[in-house]
């Protein structure tokens, strides 16, 4: 069984947010419900100030804190693929998982719209769904949190479960440049202009993601929490950088 993981090369990332747009279109997300978010922030003090950015998907952790706090078992970890997913048929919208997640990558859209005007008034939902976008895809799998979510549930990145879960067995990496895996590659990886994102099997020693993590000293965000993310970052001196949490680290 594969254990899918992502590597994001921050030396290559330009903060263009193509990943954000592609994810929104692929997964029928509401404006502002950015499963593939790119955070922008400033570091330093005037006049030595610089802007930096940080791409932040769901980490699909090996030891996810969101799973242990879910009272209904709606949030769960799959053995095959290593996905952390939400069963919308079980979710009661209590938001315990949102509180437990240290990465802030879960969304509850039954409240005031993040972006105005609220497009739900233009494309009202049908059959209890949040909305009815004109560009919606054919995928509808509520047990894996895929499609247009119903009211009263939490949503999150699925590592494009509807695409990656159907990949050929035994492949080490999912790459748009490989005809055999192109249609199984996550949307955010396929559209990245500088090729800053990689997706592959963390349990396969021959996968490109494993080689990148080893060769370029890949790091995981907030690793001290014990969640053990399956998303790794290659960090250097470019505009994108892993945010520091201590003032002395920022100055350094």
PDB file of C-alpha atoms in Angstrom:
ATOM      1  CA  UNK A   1       0.000   0.000   0.000  1.00  0.00           C
ATOM      2  CA  UNK A   2       1.218   3.480  -0.835  1.00  0.00           C
ATOM      3  CA  UNK A   3       1.596   6.284   1.662  1.00  0.00           C
ATOM      4  CA  UNK A   4       1.186   9.406  -0.403  1.00  0.00           C
ATOM      5  CA  UNK A   5       3.107  12.518   0.514  1.00  0.00           C
ATOM      6  CA  UNK A   6       3.940  15.905  -0.936  1.00  0.00           C
ATOM      7  CA  UNK A   7       7.174  17.843  -1.190  1.00  0.00           C
ATOM      8  CA  UNK A   8       7.097  21.602  -1.744  1.00  0.00           C
ATOM      9  CA  UNK A   9      10.341  23.268  -2.839  1.00  0.00           C
ATOM     10  CA  UNK A  10      10.262  26.743  -1.319  1.00  0.00           C
ATOM     11  CA  UNK A  11      13.278  27.787  -3.406  1.00  0.00           C
ATOM     12  CA  UNK A  12      11.098  27.344  -6.494  1.00  0.00           C
ATOM     13  CA  UNK A  13       7.737  28.576  -5.177  1.00  0.00           C
ATOM     14  CA  UNK A  14       6.894  32.046  -6.502  1.00  0.00           C
ATOM     15  CA  UNK A  15       3.690  32.552  -4.524  1.00  0.00           C
ATOM     16  CA  UNK A  16       1.655  32.758  -7.750  1.00  0.00           C
ATOM     17  CA  UNK A  17      -1.302  30.902  -6.171  1.00  0.00           C
ATOM     18  CA  UNK A  18      -1.944  28.765  -9.248  1.00  0.00           C
ATOM     19  CA  UNK A  19      -2.290  25.877  -6.800  1.00  0.00           C
ATOM     20  CA  UNK A  20      -5.021  27.740  -4.932  1.00  0.00           C
ATOM     21  CA  UNK A  21      -7.006  28.406  -8.104  1.00  0.00           C
ATOM     22  CA  UNK A  22      -6.616  24.899  -9.521  1.00  0.00           C
ATOM     23  CA  UNK A  23      -7.704  23.321  -6.243  1.00  0.00           C
ATOM     24  CA  UNK A  24     -10.774  25.552  -6.022  1.00  0.00           C
ATOM     25  CA  UNK A  25     -11.864  24.611  -9.541  1.00  0.00           C
ATOM     26  CA  UNK A  26     -11.086  20.902  -9.166  1.00  0.00           C
ATOM     27  CA  UNK A  27     -12.878  20.582  -5.825  1.00  0.00           C
ATOM     28  CA  UNK A  28     -15.789  23.038  -6.203  1.00  0.00           C
ATOM     29  CA  UNK A  29     -14.617  25.285  -3.380  1.00  0.00           C
ATOM     30  CA  UNK A  30     -16.333  28.498  -2.356  1.00  0.00           C
ATOM     31  CA  UNK A  31     -14.356  31.735  -2.766  1.00  0.00           C
ATOM     32  CA  UNK A  32     -12.092  32.048   0.274  1.00  0.00           C
ATOM     33  CA  UNK A  33     -12.357  28.339   1.130  1.00  0.00           C
ATOM     34  CA  UNK A  34      -8.757  27.785   0.085  1.00  0.00           C
ATOM     35  CA  UNK A  35      -7.743  24.200   0.650  1.00  0.00           C
ATOM     36  CA  UNK A  36      -4.423  25.101  -1.004  1.00  0.00           C
ATOM     37  CA  UNK A  37      -3.661  28.381   0.705  1.00  0.00           C
ATOM     38  CA  UNK A  38      -0.604  30.576   0.197  1.00  0.00           C
ATOM     39  CA  UNK A  39       0.059  32.757   3.231  1.00  0.00           C
ATOM     40  CA  UNK A  40       1.847  36.095   2.787  1.00  0.00           C
ATOM     41  CA  UNK A  41       3.618  37.843   5.646  1.00  0.00           C
ATOM     42  CA  UNK A  42       6.321  40.389   6.412  1.00  0.00           C
ATOM     43  CA  UNK A  43       9.571  39.823   8.244  1.00  0.00           C
ATOM     44  CA  UNK A  44      12.060  42.320   9.621  1.00  0.00           C
ATOM     45  CA  UNK A  45      11.717  45.939  10.706  1.00  0.00           C
ATOM     46  CA  UNK A  46      11.770  49.086   8.619  1.00  0.00           C
ATOM     47  CA  UNK A  47      13.750  49.768   6.497  1.00  0.00           C
ATOM     48  CA  UNK A  48      14.929  46.143   6.328  1.00  0.00           C
ATOM     49  CA  UNK A  49      11.592  44.551   5.564  1.00  0.00           C
ATOM     50  CA  UNK A  50      10.830  41.730   3.168  1.00  0.00           C
ATOM     51  CA  UNK A  51       7.676  39.957   2.107  1.00  0.00           C
ATOM     52  CA  UNK A  52       7.594  36.199   2.185  1.00  0.00           C
ATOM     53  CA  UNK A  53       5.034  33.550   1.387  1.00  0.00           C
ATOM     54  CA  UNK A  54       4.235  30.051   2.524  1.00  0.00           C
ATOM     55  CA  UNK A  55       2.071  27.436   0.733  1.00  0.00           C
ATOM     56  CA  UNK A  56      -0.016  25.447   3.218  1.00  0.00           C
ATOM     57  CA  UNK A  57      -2.129  22.412   2.283  1.00  0.00           C
ATOM     58  CA  UNK A  58      -3.544  19.850   4.695  1.00  0.00           C
ATOM     59  CA  UNK A  59      -0.614  17.837   6.028  1.00  0.00           C
ATOM     60  CA  UNK A  60      -2.407  14.434   6.040  1.00  0.00           C
ATOM     61  CA  UNK A  61      -0.514  13.635   9.216  1.00  0.00           C
ATOM     62  CA  UNK A  62       0.631  10.180  10.266  1.00  0.00           C
ATOM     63  CA  UNK A  63      -0.605  10.913  13.789  1.00  0.00           C
ATOM     64  CA  UNK A  64      -3.434  13.404  13.160  1.00  0.00           C
ATOM     65  CA  UNK A  65      -4.788  15.222  16.207  1.00  0.00           C
ATOM     66  CA  UNK A  66      -8.017  15.919  14.309  1.00  0.00           C
ATOM     67  CA  UNK A  67      -8.865  12.204  14.223  1.00  0.00           C
ATOM     68  CA  UNK A  68      -8.527  11.617  17.940  1.00  0.00           C
ATOM     69  CA  UNK A  69     -10.911  14.449  18.895  1.00  0.00           C
ATOM     70  CA  UNK A  70     -13.707  13.702  16.411  1.00  0.00           C
ATOM     71  CA  UNK A  71     -16.696  12.474  18.471  1.00  0.00           C
ATOM     72  CA  UNK A  72     -18.407  10.651  15.600  1.00  0.00           C
ATOM     73  CA  UNK A  73     -15.446   9.146  13.755  1.00  0.00           C
ATOM     74  CA  UNK A  74     -16.171  11.362  10.759  1.00  0.00           C
ATOM     75  CA  UNK A  75     -12.517  12.331  10.451  1.00  0.00           C
ATOM     76  CA  UNK A  76     -10.431   9.251   9.823  1.00  0.00           C
ATOM     77  CA  UNK A  77      -7.024   8.049   8.623  1.00  0.00           C
ATOM     78  CA  UNK A  78      -6.867   5.594   5.717  1.00  0.00           C
ATOM     79  CA  UNK A  79      -4.241   2.852   5.738  1.00  0.00           C
ATOM     80  CA  UNK A  80      -4.170   2.640   1.951  1.00  0.00           C
ATOM     81  CA  UNK A  81      -2.778   5.962   0.729  1.00  0.00           C
ATOM     82  CA  UNK A  82      -2.328   7.523   4.150  1.00  0.00           C
ATOM     83  CA  UNK A  83      -5.109  10.042   3.530  1.00  0.00           C
ATOM     84  CA  UNK A  84      -6.812  11.952   6.324  1.00  0.00           C
ATOM     85  CA  UNK A  85     -10.399  12.435   5.173  1.00  0.00           C
ATOM     86  CA  UNK A  86     -13.860  13.468   6.398  1.00  0.00           C
ATOM     87  CA  UNK A  87     -17.010  11.386   6.011  1.00  0.00           C
ATOM     88  CA  UNK A  88     -19.666  14.036   5.507  1.00  0.00           C
ATOM     89  CA  UNK A  89     -22.370  11.503   6.318  1.00  0.00           C
ATOM     90  CA  UNK A  90     -21.000  11.313   9.875  1.00  0.00           C
ATOM     91  CA  UNK A  91     -19.790  14.898  10.421  1.00  0.00           C
ATOM     92  CA  UNK A  92     -21.951  16.963  12.786  1.00  0.00           C
ATOM     93  CA  UNK A  93     -20.064  20.232  12.320  1.00  0.00           C
ATOM     94  CA  UNK A  94     -18.901  20.486  15.936  1.00  0.00           C
ATOM     95  CA  UNK A  95     -15.520  21.944  14.780  1.00  0.00           C
ATOM     96  CA  UNK A  96     -13.502  19.974  17.332  1.00  0.00           C
ATOM     97  CA  UNK A  97     -11.165  18.954  14.511  1.00  0.00           C
ATOM     98  CA  UNK A  98     -10.662  22.592  13.528  1.00  0.00           C
ATOM     99  CA  UNK A  99      -9.568  23.417  17.061  1.00  0.00           C
ATOM    100  CA  UNK A 100      -7.265  20.402  17.254  1.00  0.00           C
ATOM    101  CA  UNK A 101      -5.551  20.983  13.907  1.00  0.00           C
ATOM    102  CA  UNK A 102      -2.344  23.006  14.485  1.00  0.00           C
ATOM    103  CA  UNK A 103      -2.174  24.018  10.819  1.00  0.00           C
ATOM    104  CA  UNK A 104      -5.505  25.820  10.365  1.00  0.00           C
ATOM    105  CA  UNK A 105      -6.407  23.943   7.198  1.00  0.00           C
ATOM    106  CA  UNK A 106     -10.040  22.997   7.888  1.00  0.00           C
ATOM    107  CA  UNK A 107     -13.093  24.981   6.864  1.00  0.00           C
ATOM    108  CA  UNK A 108     -16.685  25.429   7.995  1.00  0.00           C
ATOM    109  CA  UNK A 109     -18.657  27.414   5.429  1.00  0.00           C
ATOM    110  CA  UNK A 110     -22.093  27.666   7.050  1.00  0.00           C
ATOM    111  CA  UNK A 111     -21.174  31.038   8.502  1.00  0.00           C
ATOM    112  CA  UNK A 112     -20.638  34.464   6.924  1.00  0.00           C
ATOM    113  CA  UNK A 113     -18.933  34.176   3.553  1.00  0.00           C
ATOM    114  CA  UNK A 114     -15.211  34.931   3.604  1.00  0.00           C
ATOM    115  CA  UNK A 115     -15.470  36.719   0.261  1.00  0.00           C
ATOM    116  CA  UNK A 116     -18.283  39.129  -0.572  1.00  0.00           C
ATOM    117  CA  UNK A 117     -20.658  39.136  -2.345  1.00  0.00           C
ATOM    118  CA  UNK A 118     -21.718  35.675  -1.246  1.00  0.00           C
ATOM    119  CA  UNK A 119     -21.860  33.549  -4.408  1.00  0.00           C
ATOM    120  CA  UNK A 120     -24.245  31.152  -2.675  1.00  0.00           C
ATOM    121  CA  UNK A 121     -26.990  33.702  -3.258  1.00  0.00           C
ATOM    122  CA  UNK A 122     -26.189  33.635  -6.979  1.00  0.00           C
ATOM    123  CA  UNK A 123     -25.787  29.864  -7.259  1.00  0.00           C
ATOM    124  CA  UNK A 124     -27.990  28.494  -4.461  1.00  0.00           C
ATOM    125  CA  UNK A 125     -27.393  24.906  -3.440  1.00  0.00           C
ATOM    126  CA  UNK A 126     -29.639  21.998  -4.304  1.00  0.00           C
ATOM    127  CA  UNK A 127     -30.454  18.850  -2.337  1.00  0.00           C
ATOM    128  CA  UNK A 128     -28.987  20.245   0.874  1.00  0.00           C
ATOM    129  CA  UNK A 129     -25.636  21.236  -0.666  1.00  0.00           C
ATOM    130  CA  UNK A 130     -23.784  24.463   0.073  1.00  0.00           C
ATOM    131  CA  UNK A 131     -24.057  25.813  -3.458  1.00  0.00           C
ATOM    132  CA  UNK A 132     -24.422  24.830  -7.113  1.00  0.00           C
ATOM    133  CA  UNK A 133     -21.387  26.203  -8.977  1.00  0.00           C
ATOM    134  CA  UNK A 134     -21.611  26.382 -12.776  1.00  0.00           C
ATOM    135  CA  UNK A 135     -18.224  24.666 -13.145  1.00  0.00           C
ATOM    136  CA  UNK A 136     -18.737  21.715 -10.772  1.00  0.00           C
ATOM    137  CA  UNK A 137     -16.942  18.487 -11.545  1.00  0.00           C
ATOM    138  CA  UNK A 138     -18.468  15.035 -11.876  1.00  0.00           C
ATOM    139  CA  UNK A 139     -17.071  13.722  -8.581  1.00  0.00           C
ATOM    140  CA  UNK A 140     -19.460  13.132  -5.676  1.00  0.00           C
ATOM    141  CA  UNK A 141     -18.154  10.985  -2.849  1.00  0.00           C
ATOM    142  CA  UNK A 142     -19.320  12.309   0.551  1.00  0.00           C
ATOM    143  CA  UNK A 143     -17.785   9.415   2.502  1.00  0.00           C
ATOM    144  CA  UNK A 144     -14.355  10.716   1.446  1.00  0.00           C
ATOM    145  CA  UNK A 145     -15.194  14.428   1.578  1.00  0.00           C
ATOM    146  CA  UNK A 146     -15.201  14.800  -2.209  1.00  0.00           C
ATOM    147  CA  UNK A 147     -17.637  16.990  -4.136  1.00  0.00           C
ATOM    148  CA  UNK A 148     -19.872  19.817  -2.944  1.00  0.00           C
ATOM    149  CA  UNK A 149     -20.308  19.544   0.796  1.00  0.00           C
ATOM    150  CA  UNK A 150     -23.720  19.555   2.470  1.00  0.00           C
ATOM    151  CA  UNK A 151     -24.630  22.087   5.140  1.00  0.00           C
ATOM    152  CA  UNK A 152     -23.223  21.712   8.621  1.00  0.00           C
ATOM    153  CA  UNK A 153     -19.976  19.881   7.880  1.00  0.00           C
ATOM    154  CA  UNK A 154     -16.251  20.627   7.870  1.00  0.00           C
ATOM    155  CA  UNK A 155     -14.210  20.420   4.665  1.00  0.00           C
ATOM    156  CA  UNK A 156     -10.505  20.073   3.855  1.00  0.00           C
ATOM    157  CA  UNK A 157      -7.913  19.101   1.251  1.00  0.00           C
ATOM    158  CA  UNK A 158      -8.186  15.441   0.228  1.00  0.00           C
ATOM    159  CA  UNK A 159      -4.886  15.130  -1.693  1.00  0.00           C
ATOM    160  CA  UNK A 160      -7.297  14.942  -4.667  1.00  0.00           C
ATOM    161  CA  UNK A 161      -8.490  11.546  -3.444  1.00  0.00           C
ATOM    162  CA  UNK A 162     -10.751  11.122  -6.469  1.00  0.00           C
ATOM    163  CA  UNK A 163      -7.649  11.228  -8.700  1.00  0.00           C
ATOM    164  CA  UNK A 164      -4.779   9.845  -6.654  1.00  0.00           C
ATOM    165  CA  UNK A 165      -6.641   6.840  -5.232  1.00  0.00           C
ATOM    166  CA  UNK A 166      -7.077   5.431  -8.740  1.00  0.00           C
ATOM    167  CA  UNK A 167      -3.367   5.639  -9.631  1.00  0.00           C
ATOM    168  CA  UNK A 168      -1.701   2.497 -11.000  1.00  0.00           C
ATOM    169  CA  UNK A 169      -0.570   0.196  -8.216  1.00  0.00           C
ATOM    170  CA  UNK A 170       3.093   0.306  -7.335  1.00  0.00           C
ATOM    171  CA  UNK A 171       3.995   3.639  -8.921  1.00  0.00           C
ATOM    172  CA  UNK A 172       6.586   5.622  -6.987  1.00  0.00           C
ATOM    173  CA  UNK A 173       5.492   9.118  -8.039  1.00  0.00           C
ATOM    174  CA  UNK A 174       2.509  10.858  -9.602  1.00  0.00           C
ATOM    175  CA  UNK A 175       3.780  13.286 -12.210  1.00  0.00           C
ATOM    176  CA  UNK A 176       1.966  15.134 -14.980  1.00  0.00           C
ATOM    177  CA  UNK A 177       4.966  14.549 -17.264  1.00  0.00           C
ATOM    178  CA  UNK A 178       4.349  10.800 -17.069  1.00  0.00           C
ATOM    179  CA  UNK A 179       1.430   9.815 -19.356  1.00  0.00           C
ATOM    180  CA  UNK A 180       0.645   6.855 -17.089  1.00  0.00           C
ATOM    181  CA  UNK A 181       0.084   9.033 -14.009  1.00  0.00           C
ATOM    182  CA  UNK A 182      -0.870  12.424 -15.450  1.00  0.00           C
ATOM    183  CA  UNK A 183      -4.588  12.114 -14.785  1.00  0.00           C
ATOM    184  CA  UNK A 184      -3.936  10.838 -11.259  1.00  0.00           C
ATOM    185  CA  UNK A 185      -1.730  13.753 -10.201  1.00  0.00           C
ATOM    186  CA  UNK A 186      -3.221  16.270  -7.714  1.00  0.00           C
ATOM    187  CA  UNK A 187      -4.470  19.470  -9.335  1.00  0.00           C
ATOM    188  CA  UNK A 188      -2.134  21.708  -7.338  1.00  0.00           C
ATOM    189  CA  UNK A 189       0.890  19.687  -8.480  1.00  0.00           C
ATOM    190  CA  UNK A 190      -0.145  19.654 -12.135  1.00  0.00           C
ATOM    191  CA  UNK A 191      -0.527  23.404 -12.505  1.00  0.00           C
ATOM    192  CA  UNK A 192       2.525  24.616 -10.535  1.00  0.00           C
ATOM    193  CA  UNK A 193       4.424  26.773 -13.093  1.00  0.00           C
ATOM    194  CA  UNK A 194       7.904  26.466 -11.520  1.00  0.00           C
ATOM    195  CA  UNK A 195       7.407  22.750 -10.718  1.00  0.00           C
ATOM    196  CA  UNK A 196       7.776  23.401  -6.995  1.00  0.00           C
ATOM    197  CA  UNK A 197       5.468  20.546  -5.964  1.00  0.00           C
ATOM    198  CA  UNK A 198       6.102  16.815  -6.027  1.00  0.00           C
ATOM    199  CA  UNK A 199       3.788  13.962  -5.063  1.00  0.00           C
ATOM    200  CA  UNK A 200       4.771  10.375  -4.432  1.00  0.00           C
ATOM    201  CA  UNK A 201       4.922   7.323  -2.195  1.00  0.00           C
ATOM    202  CA  UNK A 202       6.772   8.026   1.060  1.00  0.00           C
ATOM    203  CA  UNK A 203       7.096   4.286   1.673  1.00  0.00           C
ATOM    204  CA  UNK A 204       8.882   3.731  -1.645  1.00  0.00           C
ATOM    205  CA  UNK A 205      12.632   4.348  -1.234  1.00  0.00           C
ATOM    206  CA  UNK A 206      12.944   4.950  -4.981  1.00  0.00           C
ATOM    207  CA  UNK A 207      10.343   7.718  -5.134  1.00  0.00           C
ATOM    208  CA  UNK A 208      11.455  11.200  -6.076  1.00  0.00           C
ATOM    209  CA  UNK A 209       9.826  12.655  -2.973  1.00  0.00           C
ATOM    210  CA  UNK A 210      11.944  10.425  -0.747  1.00  0.00           C
ATOM    211  CA  UNK A 211      15.123  11.346  -2.615  1.00  0.00           C
ATOM    212  CA  UNK A 212      14.336  15.061  -2.379  1.00  0.00           C
ATOM    213  CA  UNK A 213      13.640  14.837   1.352  1.00  0.00           C
ATOM    214  CA  UNK A 214      16.949  13.045   1.897  1.00  0.00           C
ATOM    215  CA  UNK A 215      19.109  15.074  -0.493  1.00  0.00           C
ATOM    216  CA  UNK A 216      17.756  18.504   0.425  1.00  0.00           C
ATOM    217  CA  UNK A 217      16.984  17.927   4.081  1.00  0.00           C
ATOM    218  CA  UNK A 218      13.226  18.190   3.885  1.00  0.00           C
ATOM    219  CA  UNK A 219      11.480  19.525   6.974  1.00  0.00           C
ATOM    220  CA  UNK A 220       7.955  19.230   8.348  1.00  0.00           C
ATOM    221  CA  UNK A 221       5.936  22.127   9.716  1.00  0.00           C
ATOM    222  CA  UNK A 222       5.450  22.186  13.507  1.00  0.00           C
ATOM    223  CA  UNK A 223       7.041  18.772  13.803  1.00  0.00           C
ATOM    224  CA  UNK A 224       7.283  19.191  17.572  1.00  0.00           C
ATOM    225  CA  UNK A 225       3.515  18.631  17.858  1.00  0.00           C
ATOM    226  CA  UNK A 226       4.003  14.943  17.084  1.00  0.00           C
ATOM    227  CA  UNK A 227       1.469  14.986  14.235  1.00  0.00           C
ATOM    228  CA  UNK A 228       4.118  13.818  11.740  1.00  0.00           C
ATOM    229  CA  UNK A 229       2.937  15.565   8.560  1.00  0.00           C
ATOM    230  CA  UNK A 230       3.173  13.820   5.206  1.00  0.00           C
ATOM    231  CA  UNK A 231       3.991  17.166   3.583  1.00  0.00           C
ATOM    232  CA  UNK A 232       7.655  18.144   3.529  1.00  0.00           C
ATOM    233  CA  UNK A 233       9.277  21.479   2.694  1.00  0.00           C
ATOM    234  CA  UNK A 234      12.609  22.136   1.050  1.00  0.00           C
ATOM    235  CA  UNK A 235      13.669  25.465   2.498  1.00  0.00           C
ATOM    236  CA  UNK A 236      16.330  27.857   1.311  1.00  0.00           C
ATOM    237  CA  UNK A 237      16.850  31.568   0.907  1.00  0.00           C
ATOM    238  CA  UNK A 238      14.098  32.318  -1.577  1.00  0.00           C
ATOM    239  CA  UNK A 239      10.971  34.420  -0.986  1.00  0.00           C
ATOM    240  CA  UNK A 240       9.012  31.425   0.228  1.00  0.00           C
ATOM    241  CA  UNK A 241      10.162  30.173   3.598  1.00  0.00           C
ATOM    242  CA  UNK A 242       9.041  28.094   6.536  1.00  0.00           C
ATOM    243  CA  UNK A 243       7.720  30.717   8.999  1.00  0.00           C
ATOM    244  CA  UNK A 244       9.831  31.120  12.110  1.00  0.00           C
ATOM    245  CA  UNK A 245       8.107  30.981  15.478  1.00  0.00           C
ATOM    246  CA  UNK A 246      10.734  32.758  17.536  1.00  0.00           C
ATOM    247  CA  UNK A 247      11.941  36.320  17.186  1.00  0.00           C
ATOM    248  CA  UNK A 248      15.624  35.337  17.272  1.00  0.00           C
ATOM    249  CA  UNK A 249      15.056  32.858  14.444  1.00  0.00           C
ATOM    250  CA  UNK A 250      13.424  35.558  12.333  1.00  0.00           C
ATOM    251  CA  UNK A 251      16.388  37.866  12.812  1.00  0.00           C
ATOM    252  CA  UNK A 252      18.785  35.106  11.883  1.00  0.00           C
TER     253      UNK A 252
END
